[in-house]
Amino acid sequence: MSDTRFVNQRAVGTSVLPDEAIPLVEGDGRFLNDIKLAGMYHVAFLRSQHAHARILSIDTSKAKTLSGVIKVITGKDILGKVEPFRSMPNRFSGGESVQHWLAVEKVRFCGEAICAVVAEDRATAEDAVELIEVEYDPLPAVTDPREGEKDDAPRVHDTVTNNYLIKREYQRGEPAKAFADAHLVIKRQFRIHRKQALCLEGRGVVAAWREGSFPLTLWISHQLPYVVRHYIALHLGLAENDVRIIAPHTGGGFGQKASIYPEEFLCAHLALTLRRPVKWVEDRFENMVASTHARDQYIEVEVAFDKDGRILALGSDIWVDVGAYSTYLWSAGMEPLQTGGLMPGPYKVPAMRYRTRGVATNKTPVGPYRAVGRPSASASLELVLDEAARKLSIDPAELRMRNLIPMEAMPYRNANNLVHDNVNYVPCLKLASAKAGYEKLRAEQKELLSQGKMRGIGISCFAELTGLGTTTAVGPGTLLQPGRDAVTLRLETTGVLTIAAALPSQGQRIMTAMRQVACDELGIKLEDITSMSNDTSMAPYGFGTFASRTAVFGSGAVIQAAKELRRRILALGAFLLEVPVEQLTIANSEIQTLDRSKSLSLRAMAERSFFTAKGIPDELNKGFEVTSFYDPKHGSFAGGAHIVAVDIDTDTGQVSITRYIAAEDIGTIINPAVVEGQIIGGIAQGVGEALMEELIYDEEGQPRTVTLADYLIPSAIDIPNVELHHASTPSHALGGFKGCGEGSIIGAVGAIACAVVDAMSRRGGDLHEFPATPERVLRGLGVVT
Amino acid sequence: MAREQRIEVTVNGRRYEKTVPVRLSLADFIRDHLDLTGTHLGCEHGVCGACTVMLDGRTARSCLTLAVQADGAEIVTIEGLRSEDGKRHIVQDAFFENFALQCGYCTPGMLMTTIELLQDTPNPSEAEIREALSGNLCRCSGYQAIIKAVQVAAEKMQK
C-alpha cells in the first residue's frame, strides 16, 4: 500500500471557509431557545434574595392557583427522588459541600434556586414565581475568603471547617534556602476581582420524554454532551442508553457551559415526571447570579532573584473566593490549584512553594472559565518580573529572555513538575519584540513621558498546557482525566464521508478543522466531507470541548481512524480495479493508480460495496466505518509573548490600549483564520478582565452587577487592533497540533497589567488590584484617596 | 387597560395580523408568535444589541420595543436579508467570508447595524465602524474580523 498522496494543496494550513457557519449567518441557526416541541411546558425559578439564610417556610398556594400553572415544586418535594450534587472528591479537599437542586433548609447565595414553576408559557411561570412567599431567617454571610477562613467566621456549610473547600501546600526544591541566599527578593500583592464568562447566550435546556427513540432526550446548551449523559443517568437513576443528549448551536461556552448545574437536571426530572417536554432558558439576570463565576483571587507572591535577574525561587500564598458550592464535576479546586501550580508559566523556576485555599463564601460558585487560574498567576508573576527589572536596571524584555525556558533545555521539568517540550517561548518573545519595534516603542514612551503623558509598555510571556492526555488530570486533585476522545469516520454509500464526534463547537469551527484533516488524510474533497459533533446518538464516546483540547483530540482521532479507513478503501479499490494496492492512492474523492491511468470514484466503490456486494470477498468488505480513540498521553505546551502599549488619561484614569502585538506558538495550524479569531477573541476577554469586568458584591453578599448595564464587557471601541504573528513549532501530538482556545487571555491580562503599572510607576504610582478601572488607577496614582 | 391588542405588521415582506398581549416584546413576538428565531435575545436590557431588527428602515432593539408599538410597521429580520432567489445579502457574505462570526449569537444584530451604517455612511473609517458597532456586543471574536467584514462589505456595496 502506498502512502503517497496526490493532494495538490493541503487543506490543513488553509483558511477553509467554514460551511458550518452558513446557517448562523443566514439566520437559520438553531439555538436552544429556538426549539419548540408540541405540548411543551416552560419552567421558571424562584431564586434566593438572601446570600445566607434559613428557609423558615415556603407558601406556594397562590402560585399553584394561577391559571396556566401546571406544577410548583420545592426542594423538599424532590428530596430522596434525585441525587443532589456532592463535591467531586479531590485530594486537596477541605470539606464536602452538598448542593440540592432546589435549596433545602438553607440558601447559600443570592440567586440559588428555591422553587421551580412549570407553566404553559414562560410569562405565566414568571408570574407564578412572583406569587410564592418565602419566609427567611437571614444568617451572617461570608463574603471574603480571608475573613471566611478565620476560626470564628460563620460557616457556609456546617461540615466545612474554616470554610476550606480546597487547601493545598506544595513545595519542590529548596525555596527557603533560595530566598535566604537571594540577591534580591520581590514581594507583591495581586488582587483580581470576580468576573464571568458572559456567554451572549445563557444556559438552557429542553428535556423531552419519549421524543424519538430515547426515553429522555435533552437539548442542552453545553460543552460536554456525553458527560451530561453520564451524570444525568446517575442522578436520575436511569441507564445511560435511555438518554440522548444534543448540544444545539451554542452561543458561547468559555468553560461556563462545561459544568453541571441544578436547573437543567431538574428540568430532566420534570420531563420524566410530567411526561411532557419542558423548557428552561436562562435570562440575563439568572446568568449573572446562577451560572458559574471565575477568578476572584488574592495572591501574595514572592520571587528570589540572583544579581543577573534569574529566578531562584517562587513562592505564593493564594486565597480564592470559590463561592457557595464546589462546582459540580470540576470541584472547587480549579482556580485555587491552577493559580498556584501553574504560576511558573514559561519561566525556569528551580524551586517553588505555594499555599492555596479555596474558601467557601455566600456567593455564586466559581467554576471553569477560559484559562482557569493562569491569567491571575501569570499577571502576578509578570508584575514581579517588572519590579525586579526596575530594581536591577535590566530591561524587562531582557530579564524575561534570561528566564524563559529555551528550546535547547527541553524537555525541561519545571519546579511545578510539568515538562516543557517543543515550544518556542524564546522565539515568540523575539518575534513580538521585533514586530513591535520594541526599542523604538521604548523611545517613544520616553518622549511621551517627557511631554507629561502617561505611556506604559507591558510584556507577558505565557505557557498553556493544551490537549491533555490521560497522564495529566484536567481538574487538579480530582479523578477526572478526560484524556481520550473518539471519532467515527463513515464513508456513506454515496461516497461522501461523515465525521462523527462528541466535540461540540461554540464557534471554534471544530467540524471544519476535522474536515480539513480528513481531507488531507484520505484524499476526499472537502465538499464531500460532512461532520457532526453535537449528538450522543450519532457520535462515539467523547468528553467534549474544554481545556483547549478539542482540535487536538478530534484531529488526532481523525488521523488514526483515517489510517484504517484508507487501508480498507484501497484494499477494495485494488480488488475492483484489478491492480496491486501499492499502485493506488486516493485523491479528489477517487481511488487512482499512481500513473492515473485507472480510477474509481469513492461513490462507485461505496455503492458497489453495499448494494452489489456479490463477488466481493468478505475480508475486503468489512464496512467503511471506523471508530478510533485517541489519547495523546501527555499535554502539549503552547505559548506566546504579548507586548502592549497603553496610554493613561491623567485626568480620568482611563486606560486605552494603543498597540497590541502578539506572537504565539500554537503548533501546526489547521485553519489560520479560525485560529486568529480564537486568539484575538481571547485577547478581547483579557482586555475585559484586566480593565473592565467586575462582578461586585456588597458586604451582605448582595450582587450589584446583575445586568449588562452594570457589568461591562469590551465593545468594538475598547479592543485594539491586534497585530498577530506566529512562531509555531509542532507538538508531539498527532498532526503536530496544539490547543489555542485559551492561551491568549493569559498573555493579555499579564501584558496589560504590566503596561498599566509601568505607566503608573513613572509617576510614583502602583496598582495591586484589578481590573484597572479608572477609579483604581487614580487611587494608585494618589490623585484620589 | 386591555390585556391584548390587535396589530398589523409586515415582516420580511409578509403581512401579519395578530392579537398579542400588550406586555409582549417585539422580540418575543417575532420569535415565539411568528417563529422567526433568527433574532436573538442576549440581555433584554437593550445593551447587547443581539436582538436588533430593522423597524421602518432604522435599527431597533426588539427587546425594548413592545409588539404593540410596532403596529403598522415594516420589519426586517435576519431571515429577510436574503434576496428572493436565496442569495445572501452582501453583508452576510462579507461576514461569512471574513470569519466574522464564531458562535453566531450576536450576528443577527451585527448584520442589521452594519446595514444601517452602510446606508448612512457608505465609506466608513475604521473608527466610524467601531463606533457604529459599539452597541452590539460580541464575546467571541474581539471584533477584528467583524471590522474587516464591514470594510469588505462597504467596498462591495459601492461597486
XYZ file of N, CA and C in Angstrom, chain A residues 15-19 21-22 24-31 33-34 36 121 123-124 127 195-202 249-252 254 279 282-284 369-370 506-509 671 673-674 676-678 680-682 684-685 688 693 706-709 711 713-723, chain B residues 3 23-24 28 31-50 78-82 86-88 91-108 110-111 126-147:
444
model
N -7.102 28.616 5.207
C -8.289 29.210 5.831
C -9.539 28.791 5.062
N -9.868 27.521 5.200
C -11.057 26.977 4.545
C -12.295 27.675 5.115
N -13.177 28.113 4.224
C -14.408 28.752 4.703
C -15.276 27.712 5.406
N -15.763 28.043 6.582
C -16.483 27.039 7.371
C -17.961 26.942 6.995
N -18.316 25.877 6.295
C -19.724 25.666 5.931
C -20.633 25.685 7.154
N -20.797 27.600 9.421
C -21.232 28.944 9.822
C -22.378 29.469 8.964
N -22.679 28.779 7.858
C -23.692 29.313 6.925
C -25.069 29.456 7.584
N -25.740 30.056 10.529
C -25.675 31.148 11.506
C -25.749 32.505 10.823
N -25.107 32.627 9.687
C -25.096 33.928 9.017
C -26.395 34.146 8.232
N -27.108 33.058 7.966
C -28.367 33.189 7.231
C -29.586 33.243 8.154
N -29.344 33.170 9.451
C -30.468 33.267 10.389
C -31.172 31.957 10.647
N -30.551 30.865 10.227
C -31.171 29.553 10.408
C -30.498 28.737 11.517
N -29.676 29.379 12.309
C -29.094 28.666 13.449
C -30.205 28.138 14.332
N -29.943 27.017 15.007
C -30.956 26.504 15.942
C -30.336 26.460 17.328
N -30.516 27.550 18.034
C -30.034 27.630 19.399
C -31.098 27.013 20.311
N -33.003 28.093 22.623
C -34.293 28.773 22.777
C -35.137 28.730 21.502
N -34.550 28.256 20.415
C -35.301 28.191 19.158
C -36.075 26.876 19.030
N -38.861 24.216 19.785
C -40.255 24.266 20.216
C -40.844 22.890 19.967
N -46.660 28.748 29.618
C -45.704 29.624 28.924
C -44.801 30.279 29.963
N -44.019 33.405 30.557
C -44.514 34.595 31.253
C -45.397 34.184 32.433
N -46.237 33.195 32.217
C -47.094 32.706 33.309
C -46.241 32.097 34.415
N -44.863 34.888 36.325
C -45.916 35.500 37.153
C -46.136 34.679 38.421
N -15.249 37.729 37.885
C -15.832 38.010 36.587
C -16.633 36.791 36.173
N -17.190 36.854 35.000
C -17.815 35.644 34.486
C -17.638 35.564 32.976
N -17.880 34.358 32.451
C -17.636 34.103 31.030
C -18.472 35.020 30.149
N -19.668 35.291 30.617
C -20.623 36.078 29.878
C -20.820 35.611 28.435
N -21.267 34.390 28.329
C -21.702 33.911 27.028
C -22.877 34.791 26.608
N -22.933 35.157 25.330
C -24.035 36.015 24.915
C -25.371 35.260 25.009
N -25.312 33.967 24.817
C -26.485 33.119 25.072
C -26.302 32.465 26.439
N -27.313 32.555 27.271
C -27.221 31.904 28.577
C -27.381 30.393 28.448
N -26.882 24.615 18.392
C -25.989 25.771 18.255
C -25.860 26.449 19.625
N -24.663 26.779 19.984
C -24.411 27.246 21.342
C -23.739 28.611 21.298
N -24.355 29.554 21.983
C -23.911 30.942 21.916
C -22.814 31.270 22.899
N -21.713 30.585 22.765
C -20.569 30.806 23.654
C -20.581 29.793 24.778
N -16.947 28.958 26.797
C -15.807 29.503 27.548
C -15.612 28.835 28.905
N -39.123 23.249 28.995
C -38.023 24.117 28.547
C -37.708 25.134 29.625
N -32.179 30.356 30.496
C -31.680 31.313 31.471
C -31.826 32.732 30.926
N -32.382 33.636 31.708
C -32.348 35.029 31.267
C -31.067 35.675 31.799
N -30.834 36.921 31.415
C -29.535 37.509 31.749
C -29.347 37.671 33.259
N -13.425 28.685 33.659
C -13.566 29.739 32.656
C -12.214 29.900 31.979
N -12.262 30.140 30.719
C -11.088 30.319 29.852
C -9.773 30.536 30.620
N -18.633 25.796 19.992
C -19.339 27.025 20.369
C -18.813 28.172 19.515
N -18.339 27.814 18.331
C -17.806 28.824 17.423
C -16.376 28.549 17.007
N -15.798 27.468 17.526
C -14.388 27.169 17.225
C -14.197 26.479 15.891
N -15.279 26.176 15.206
C -15.208 25.549 13.882
C -14.493 24.204 13.923
N -6.469 25.885 10.569
C -7.197 26.901 9.808
C -6.785 28.281 10.343
N -7.386 31.409 9.754
C -8.365 32.461 10.074
C -9.156 32.112 11.332
N -9.442 30.825 11.495
C -10.160 30.402 12.698
C -9.289 30.627 13.933
N -6.859 32.710 14.276
C -6.756 34.149 14.537
C -7.960 34.635 15.348
N -9.124 34.130 14.975
C -10.335 34.511 15.708
C -10.303 34.038 17.153
N -9.784 32.834 17.366
C -9.675 32.321 18.734
C -8.721 33.189 19.557
N -7.535 36.318 19.001
C -7.954 37.704 19.211
C -9.175 37.751 20.129
N -10.037 36.765 20.004
C -11.179 36.684 20.918
C -10.736 36.507 22.361
N -9.703 35.719 22.560
C -9.163 35.531 23.914
C -8.548 36.811 24.439
N -9.471 39.783 23.627
C -10.570 40.697 23.957
C -11.124 40.404 25.353
N -11.272 39.111 25.681
C -11.749 38.791 27.032
C -10.701 39.173 28.078
N -11.054 42.817 28.813
C -12.147 42.970 29.779
C -11.696 42.629 31.186
N -14.080 44.217 33.574
C -15.121 43.301 34.053
C -14.998 43.017 35.546
N -25.998 42.872 37.982
C -26.893 41.802 37.553
C -27.481 42.016 36.161
N -27.018 43.055 35.465
C -27.430 43.235 34.075
C -26.189 43.630 33.282
N -26.335 43.663 31.983
C -25.206 44.100 31.160
C -25.022 45.615 31.204
N -25.942 46.289 31.845
C -25.732 47.724 32.059
C -24.797 47.948 33.245
N -22.508 45.366 34.325
C -21.297 44.567 34.139
C -20.785 44.841 32.734
N -18.573 44.562 29.475
C -17.623 43.777 28.691
C -17.173 44.642 27.515
N -16.025 44.342 26.946
C -15.494 45.217 25.900
C -16.394 45.285 24.665
N -16.551 46.490 24.156
C -17.234 46.675 22.874
C -16.165 46.938 21.813
N -16.621 47.180 20.602
C -15.678 47.360 19.490
C -14.738 48.550 19.701
N -15.144 49.504 20.529
C -14.253 50.658 20.733
C -13.243 50.417 21.851
N -13.372 49.320 22.571
C -12.442 49.046 23.671
C -11.297 48.124 23.268
N -11.459 47.475 22.149
C -10.475 46.458 21.752
C -9.567 47.035 20.674
N -8.257 46.907 20.877
C -7.342 47.441 19.864
C -7.276 46.500 18.668
N -6.692 46.980 17.610
C -6.356 46.116 16.501
C -5.159 45.277 16.938
N -5.315 43.964 16.888
C -4.230 43.097 17.367
C -3.327 42.722 16.202
N -2.024 42.956 16.380
C -1.045 42.517 15.378
C -0.580 41.129 15.798
N -55.711 43.784 28.020
C -54.524 42.938 28.145
C -54.000 42.510 26.782
N -48.151 43.337 26.902
C -46.829 43.345 27.521
C -45.782 42.594 26.693
N -46.190 42.029 25.580
C -45.279 41.208 24.777
C -44.237 42.079 24.073
N -40.062 38.831 21.460
C -40.828 37.606 21.731
C -41.910 37.394 20.681
N -40.118 36.025 17.629
C -39.581 34.681 17.853
C -40.674 33.652 18.145
N -41.556 33.992 19.073
C -42.499 32.983 19.554
C -43.807 32.962 18.766
N -44.247 34.115 18.282
C -45.530 34.162 17.581
C -45.360 33.987 16.074
N -44.238 34.473 15.532
C -44.015 34.319 14.090
C -43.027 33.198 13.780
N -42.425 32.618 14.846
C -41.431 31.546 14.678
C -40.226 31.968 13.836
N -39.903 33.228 13.862
C -38.673 33.699 13.212
C -37.597 33.790 14.296
N -36.881 32.694 14.487
C -35.988 32.594 15.639
C -34.567 33.078 15.335
N -34.383 33.646 14.154
C -33.051 34.168 13.828
C -32.669 35.376 14.659
N -33.646 36.086 15.196
C -33.381 37.226 16.068
C -33.137 36.700 17.483
N -32.033 37.128 18.092
C -31.644 36.548 19.385
C -31.775 37.542 20.532
N -31.977 36.987 21.710
C -32.038 37.805 22.921
C -30.787 37.570 23.755
N -30.060 38.636 24.033
C -28.836 38.470 24.800
C -28.885 39.057 26.190
N -29.659 40.141 26.358
C -29.644 40.766 27.689
C -31.012 41.265 28.133
N -31.893 41.491 27.186
C -33.228 42.033 27.476
C -33.192 43.361 28.212
N -32.083 44.077 28.047
C -31.960 45.413 28.624
C -31.542 46.440 27.572
N -31.514 46.020 26.328
C -31.130 46.971 25.284
C -29.652 47.274 25.237
N -28.822 46.439 25.864
C -27.388 46.720 25.905
C -26.618 45.963 24.831
N -26.930 44.689 24.652
C -26.037 43.835 23.856
C -26.272 43.930 22.357
N -27.473 44.304 21.945
C -27.719 44.520 20.524
C -28.032 43.271 19.710
N -28.016 42.104 20.343
C -28.260 40.870 19.579
C -29.648 40.850 18.950
N -33.215 38.994 10.258
C -32.125 38.333 9.526
C -32.677 37.376 8.468
N -33.833 36.788 8.754
C -34.419 35.864 7.774
C -34.833 36.582 6.494
N -34.969 37.908 6.592
C -35.424 38.667 5.424
C -34.292 39.293 4.631
N -33.054 38.981 4.980
C -31.934 39.644 4.309
C -31.606 39.025 2.952
N -31.872 37.747 2.815
C -31.559 37.119 1.533
C -32.524 37.611 0.460
N -32.733 33.599 -2.978
C -31.968 32.881 -1.956
C -30.549 33.354 -1.775
N -30.157 34.360 -2.574
C -28.778 34.842 -2.443
C -28.604 35.647 -1.168
N -27.461 35.426 -0.529
C -27.183 36.171 0.697
C -26.956 37.646 0.399
N -23.664 41.936 2.941
C -23.113 41.985 4.304
C -23.030 40.575 4.896
N -24.007 39.745 4.604
C -23.946 38.352 5.081
C -22.746 37.629 4.483
N -22.556 37.820 3.176
C -21.410 37.188 2.524
C -20.097 37.670 3.120
N -20.032 38.977 3.356
C -18.788 39.535 3.893
C -18.498 38.967 5.283
N -19.526 38.814 6.085
C -19.325 38.222 7.414
C -18.846 36.774 7.284
N -19.489 36.032 6.419
C -19.104 34.620 6.257
C -17.673 34.505 5.729
N -17.369 35.259 4.704
C -16.079 35.089 4.028
C -14.913 35.654 4.829
N -15.213 36.483 5.796
C -14.138 37.058 6.611
C -14.121 36.504 8.038
N -14.782 35.376 8.226
C -14.753 34.695 9.537
C -15.203 35.632 10.656
N -16.222 36.451 10.346
C -16.642 37.473 11.289
C -17.680 36.969 12.286
N -17.860 35.673 12.343
C -18.736 35.146 13.388
C -18.123 33.868 13.920
N -18.295 33.679 15.211
C -17.875 32.416 15.809
C -19.126 31.683 16.291
N -19.608 32.020 17.486
C -20.813 31.304 17.935
C -22.043 31.731 17.153
N -22.014 32.936 16.596
C -23.115 33.377 15.747
C -24.295 33.982 16.477
N -24.177 34.115 17.786
C -25.330 34.593 18.540
C -25.549 36.090 18.346
N -24.474 36.843 18.239
C -24.598 38.300 18.065
C -24.827 38.681 16.611
N -24.605 37.712 15.703
C -24.569 38.011 14.269
C -25.820 38.718 13.728
N -27.025 38.279 14.089
C -28.198 38.966 13.519
C -28.185 40.465 13.798
N -25.508 42.298 14.576
C -24.362 42.889 13.884
C -24.697 43.193 12.422
N -25.391 42.256 11.780
C -25.743 42.446 10.369
C -26.651 43.664 10.209
N -12.384 53.159 9.962
C -12.382 52.115 10.985
C -13.000 52.640 12.278
N -12.653 53.884 12.617
C -13.199 54.465 13.857
C -14.717 54.565 13.778
N -15.210 54.942 12.603
C -16.680 55.042 12.442
C -17.341 53.670 12.552
N -16.671 52.658 12.024
C -17.237 51.306 12.128
C -17.275 50.883 13.593
N -16.165 51.094 14.282
C -16.113 50.691 15.692
C -17.185 51.427 16.499
N -17.326 52.700 16.233
C -18.337 53.487 16.942
C -19.744 52.937 16.646
N -19.991 52.685 15.366
C -21.333 52.212 14.982
C -21.654 50.861 15.605
N -20.634 50.011 15.720
C -20.874 48.663 16.245
C -20.757 48.589 17.763
N -20.469 49.745 18.390
C -20.181 49.670 19.830
C -21.416 49.315 20.655
N -22.580 49.355 20.047
C -23.783 48.921 20.757
C -24.161 47.482 20.458
N -23.272 46.774 19.811
C -23.510 45.350 19.548
C -22.350 44.561 20.140
N -22.633 43.835 21.196
C -21.547 43.121 21.876
C -21.306 41.757 21.230
N -20.027 41.451 21.063
C -19.612 40.124 20.612
C -18.631 39.614 21.651
N -18.838 38.402 22.120
C -17.943 37.875 23.161
C -16.867 36.980 22.578
N -17.007 36.598 21.313
C -16.081 35.607 20.763
C -14.924 36.209 19.991
N -15.190 37.191 19.143
C -14.266 37.492 18.043
C -13.214 38.529 18.361
N -13.432 39.355 19.371
C -12.548 40.504 19.558
C -12.756 41.573 18.484
N -13.813 41.430 17.698
C -14.306 42.417 16.734
C -13.452 42.593 15.469
N -12.199 42.150 15.497
C -11.301 42.478 14.394
C -11.823 41.947 13.057
N -12.285 40.699 13.063
C -12.798 40.115 11.827
C -14.112 40.784 11.415
N -14.859 41.254 12.396
C -16.122 41.946 12.079
C -15.831 43.272 11.386
N -14.858 44.009 11.926
C -14.480 45.289 11.306
C -14.070 45.053 9.848
